[in-house]
């Protein structure tokens, strides 16, 4: 069973958001990194790019597959996790610690359409 953390928001495309004030840290879940296998590359947007809930903002590539990253929230990218440029495998080591982008949230109501930990765990079991 993949690790699921309380207090985060989850999308059906297996991204998570950790909210701190007006900012959201977006990454892929433990379930997603398990499904992908060894991550070899993370394609990230630039700082100041706009991301839109439900739309692609990058991709994660593994030895097995490439998977688009779908933003669970809308906002402006204020930071990317630069460590992933040289060490994409950090996502495999701890997907929740190694977020991909930090976004200044446009509208916290985006979070209303996402799952909590309990709902996401049930979703992953299907």
PDB file of C-alpha atoms in Angstrom:
ATOM      1  CA  UNK A   1       0.000   0.000   0.000  1.00  0.00           C
ATOM      2  CA  UNK A   2       1.357   3.398  -0.967  1.00  0.00           C
ATOM      3  CA  UNK A   3       1.934   6.009   1.703  1.00  0.00           C
ATOM      4  CA  UNK A   4      -0.801   8.651   2.070  1.00  0.00           C
ATOM      5  CA  UNK A   5      -0.307  11.672   4.326  1.00  0.00           C
ATOM      6  CA  UNK A   6      -3.091  13.388   6.275  1.00  0.00           C
ATOM      7  CA  UNK A   7      -3.542  17.105   5.725  1.00  0.00           C
ATOM      8  CA  UNK A   8      -2.667  17.109   2.028  1.00  0.00           C
ATOM      9  CA  UNK A   9      -5.004  17.457  -0.934  1.00  0.00           C
ATOM     10  CA  UNK A  10      -4.967  14.836  -3.688  1.00  0.00           C
ATOM     11  CA  UNK A  11      -6.029  14.733  -7.347  1.00  0.00           C
ATOM     12  CA  UNK A  12      -7.265  11.763  -9.379  1.00  0.00           C
ATOM     13  CA  UNK A  13      -4.136  12.127 -11.547  1.00  0.00           C
ATOM     14  CA  UNK A  14      -2.005  11.406  -8.426  1.00  0.00           C
ATOM     15  CA  UNK A  15      -0.633  14.861  -7.672  1.00  0.00           C
ATOM     16  CA  UNK A  16      -0.713  16.272  -4.151  1.00  0.00           C
ATOM     17  CA  UNK A  17      -0.849  19.806  -2.766  1.00  0.00           C
ATOM     18  CA  UNK A  18       0.512  20.806   0.637  1.00  0.00           C
ATOM     19  CA  UNK A  19      -0.923  24.203   1.527  1.00  0.00           C
ATOM     20  CA  UNK A  20       1.051  26.685   3.617  1.00  0.00           C
ATOM     21  CA  UNK A  21      -0.670  30.069   3.835  1.00  0.00           C
ATOM     22  CA  UNK A  22      -1.262  31.355   0.287  1.00  0.00           C
ATOM     23  CA  UNK A  23       1.138  28.838  -1.236  1.00  0.00           C
ATOM     24  CA  UNK A  24       0.758  25.280  -2.450  1.00  0.00           C
ATOM     25  CA  UNK A  25       3.599  22.777  -2.815  1.00  0.00           C
ATOM     26  CA  UNK A  26       2.713  20.437  -5.688  1.00  0.00           C
ATOM     27  CA  UNK A  27       4.265  17.053  -6.363  1.00  0.00           C
ATOM     28  CA  UNK A  28       3.383  13.482  -7.236  1.00  0.00           C
ATOM     29  CA  UNK A  29       2.169  10.995  -4.685  1.00  0.00           C
ATOM     30  CA  UNK A  30       3.921   7.921  -3.384  1.00  0.00           C
ATOM     31  CA  UNK A  31       1.411   5.845  -5.376  1.00  0.00           C
ATOM     32  CA  UNK A  32       2.455   7.661  -8.578  1.00  0.00           C
ATOM     33  CA  UNK A  33       6.191   7.251  -8.032  1.00  0.00           C
ATOM     34  CA  UNK A  34       5.643   3.538  -7.286  1.00  0.00           C
ATOM     35  CA  UNK A  35       3.704   3.137 -10.534  1.00  0.00           C
ATOM     36  CA  UNK A  36       6.325   5.008 -12.567  1.00  0.00           C
ATOM     37  CA  UNK A  37       9.379   3.219 -11.201  1.00  0.00           C
ATOM     38  CA  UNK A  38      12.809   4.861 -11.249  1.00  0.00           C
ATOM     39  CA  UNK A  39      12.365   8.549 -12.090  1.00  0.00           C
ATOM     40  CA  UNK A  40      15.090   9.778 -14.453  1.00  0.00           C
ATOM     41  CA  UNK A  41      13.853  13.257 -15.432  1.00  0.00           C
ATOM     42  CA  UNK A  42      11.405  15.911 -14.227  1.00  0.00           C
ATOM     43  CA  UNK A  43      10.196  18.531 -16.708  1.00  0.00           C
ATOM     44  CA  UNK A  44       9.183  21.630 -14.715  1.00  0.00           C
ATOM     45  CA  UNK A  45       7.758  25.020 -15.666  1.00  0.00           C
ATOM     46  CA  UNK A  46       9.684  28.270 -15.174  1.00  0.00           C
ATOM     47  CA  UNK A  47       9.297  30.590 -12.180  1.00  0.00           C
ATOM     48  CA  UNK A  48       6.523  33.141 -12.919  1.00  0.00           C
ATOM     49  CA  UNK A  49       4.704  30.690 -15.234  1.00  0.00           C
ATOM     50  CA  UNK A  50       0.966  30.396 -14.636  1.00  0.00           C
ATOM     51  CA  UNK A  51      -0.476  26.949 -13.937  1.00  0.00           C
ATOM     52  CA  UNK A  52      -4.161  26.112 -14.272  1.00  0.00           C
ATOM     53  CA  UNK A  53      -6.067  23.509 -12.286  1.00  0.00           C
ATOM     54  CA  UNK A  54      -6.685  20.457 -14.466  1.00  0.00           C
ATOM     55  CA  UNK A  55      -4.029  21.388 -17.045  1.00  0.00           C
ATOM     56  CA  UNK A  56      -0.547  20.030 -17.710  1.00  0.00           C
ATOM     57  CA  UNK A  57       2.434  21.846 -16.178  1.00  0.00           C
ATOM     58  CA  UNK A  58       5.272  19.408 -16.886  1.00  0.00           C
ATOM     59  CA  UNK A  59       6.140  15.735 -16.948  1.00  0.00           C
ATOM     60  CA  UNK A  60       7.917  13.031 -15.010  1.00  0.00           C
ATOM     61  CA  UNK A  61       9.919  10.448 -16.930  1.00  0.00           C
ATOM     62  CA  UNK A  62      10.988   7.085 -15.623  1.00  0.00           C
ATOM     63  CA  UNK A  63      12.784   4.139 -17.139  1.00  0.00           C
ATOM     64  CA  UNK A  64       9.335   2.643 -17.846  1.00  0.00           C
ATOM     65  CA  UNK A  65       7.153   5.577 -18.910  1.00  0.00           C
ATOM     66  CA  UNK A  66       6.564   9.307 -19.092  1.00  0.00           C
ATOM     67  CA  UNK A  67       3.631  10.850 -17.302  1.00  0.00           C
ATOM     68  CA  UNK A  68       2.204  14.342 -17.675  1.00  0.00           C
ATOM     69  CA  UNK A  69       1.930  16.416 -14.523  1.00  0.00           C
ATOM     70  CA  UNK A  70      -1.554  17.896 -14.114  1.00  0.00           C
ATOM     71  CA  UNK A  71      -1.832  20.890 -11.798  1.00  0.00           C
ATOM     72  CA  UNK A  72      -4.370  20.382  -9.019  1.00  0.00           C
ATOM     73  CA  UNK A  73      -4.548  24.163  -8.442  1.00  0.00           C
ATOM     74  CA  UNK A  74      -4.301  27.427 -10.370  1.00  0.00           C
ATOM     75  CA  UNK A  75      -1.664  30.019  -9.591  1.00  0.00           C
ATOM     76  CA  UNK A  76       1.764  31.422 -10.310  1.00  0.00           C
ATOM     77  CA  UNK A  77       4.922  29.325  -9.968  1.00  0.00           C
ATOM     78  CA  UNK A  78       7.129  31.056  -7.378  1.00  0.00           C
ATOM     79  CA  UNK A  79       9.725  28.311  -7.003  1.00  0.00           C
ATOM     80  CA  UNK A  80      10.756  25.023  -8.584  1.00  0.00           C
ATOM     81  CA  UNK A  81      12.531  22.249  -6.724  1.00  0.00           C
ATOM     82  CA  UNK A  82      15.947  22.701  -8.349  1.00  0.00           C
ATOM     83  CA  UNK A  83      17.345  19.627  -6.573  1.00  0.00           C
ATOM     84  CA  UNK A  84      15.235  17.503  -8.927  1.00  0.00           C
ATOM     85  CA  UNK A  85      17.115  18.820 -11.976  1.00  0.00           C
ATOM     86  CA  UNK A  86      20.239  16.918 -10.905  1.00  0.00           C
ATOM     87  CA  UNK A  87      18.617  14.260  -8.713  1.00  0.00           C
ATOM     88  CA  UNK A  88      15.176  13.315 -10.088  1.00  0.00           C
ATOM     89  CA  UNK A  89      15.428  10.048  -8.141  1.00  0.00           C
ATOM     90  CA  UNK A  90      14.702  12.033  -4.950  1.00  0.00           C
ATOM     91  CA  UNK A  91      11.030  11.608  -5.894  1.00  0.00           C
ATOM     92  CA  UNK A  92      11.444   7.824  -5.524  1.00  0.00           C
ATOM     93  CA  UNK A  93      13.142   8.241  -2.151  1.00  0.00           C
ATOM     94  CA  UNK A  94      10.341  10.401  -0.690  1.00  0.00           C
ATOM     95  CA  UNK A  95       7.686  11.700  -3.067  1.00  0.00           C
ATOM     96  CA  UNK A  96       6.020  13.871  -0.423  1.00  0.00           C
ATOM     97  CA  UNK A  97       9.197  15.620   0.750  1.00  0.00           C
ATOM     98  CA  UNK A  98      10.378  16.269  -2.801  1.00  0.00           C
ATOM     99  CA  UNK A  99       7.663  18.538  -4.161  1.00  0.00           C
ATOM    100  CA  UNK A 100       8.050  19.743  -7.757  1.00  0.00           C
ATOM    101  CA  UNK A 101       6.694  23.309  -7.797  1.00  0.00           C
ATOM    102  CA  UNK A 102       5.634  25.935  -5.259  1.00  0.00           C
ATOM    103  CA  UNK A 103       2.630  27.943  -6.438  1.00  0.00           C
ATOM    104  CA  UNK A 104       1.069  31.181  -5.179  1.00  0.00           C
ATOM    105  CA  UNK A 105      -2.559  30.083  -5.128  1.00  0.00           C
ATOM    106  CA  UNK A 106      -5.078  32.128  -7.139  1.00  0.00           C
ATOM    107  CA  UNK A 107      -8.131  30.678  -5.432  1.00  0.00           C
ATOM    108  CA  UNK A 108      -8.190  28.294  -2.499  1.00  0.00           C
ATOM    109  CA  UNK A 109     -11.614  27.031  -3.642  1.00  0.00           C
ATOM    110  CA  UNK A 110      -9.611  24.899  -6.145  1.00  0.00           C
ATOM    111  CA  UNK A 111      -8.919  22.683  -3.137  1.00  0.00           C
ATOM    112  CA  UNK A 112     -12.633  21.874  -2.750  1.00  0.00           C
ATOM    113  CA  UNK A 113     -12.537  19.574  -5.779  1.00  0.00           C
ATOM    114  CA  UNK A 114      -9.581  17.555  -4.455  1.00  0.00           C
ATOM    115  CA  UNK A 115      -9.606  14.492  -2.197  1.00  0.00           C
ATOM    116  CA  UNK A 116      -8.461  14.259   1.403  1.00  0.00           C
ATOM    117  CA  UNK A 117      -6.132  11.465   2.524  1.00  0.00           C
ATOM    118  CA  UNK A 118      -8.931   9.032   3.353  1.00  0.00           C
ATOM    119  CA  UNK A 119     -10.708   9.524   0.006  1.00  0.00           C
ATOM    120  CA  UNK A 120      -7.426   9.284  -1.908  1.00  0.00           C
ATOM    121  CA  UNK A 121      -6.432   6.044  -0.138  1.00  0.00           C
ATOM    122  CA  UNK A 122      -9.808   4.558  -1.098  1.00  0.00           C
ATOM    123  CA  UNK A 123      -9.378   5.842  -4.685  1.00  0.00           C
ATOM    124  CA  UNK A 124      -5.967   4.125  -4.957  1.00  0.00           C
ATOM    125  CA  UNK A 125      -7.412   0.796  -3.791  1.00  0.00           C
ATOM    126  CA  UNK A 126      -9.842   0.654  -6.737  1.00  0.00           C
TER     127      UNK A 126
END
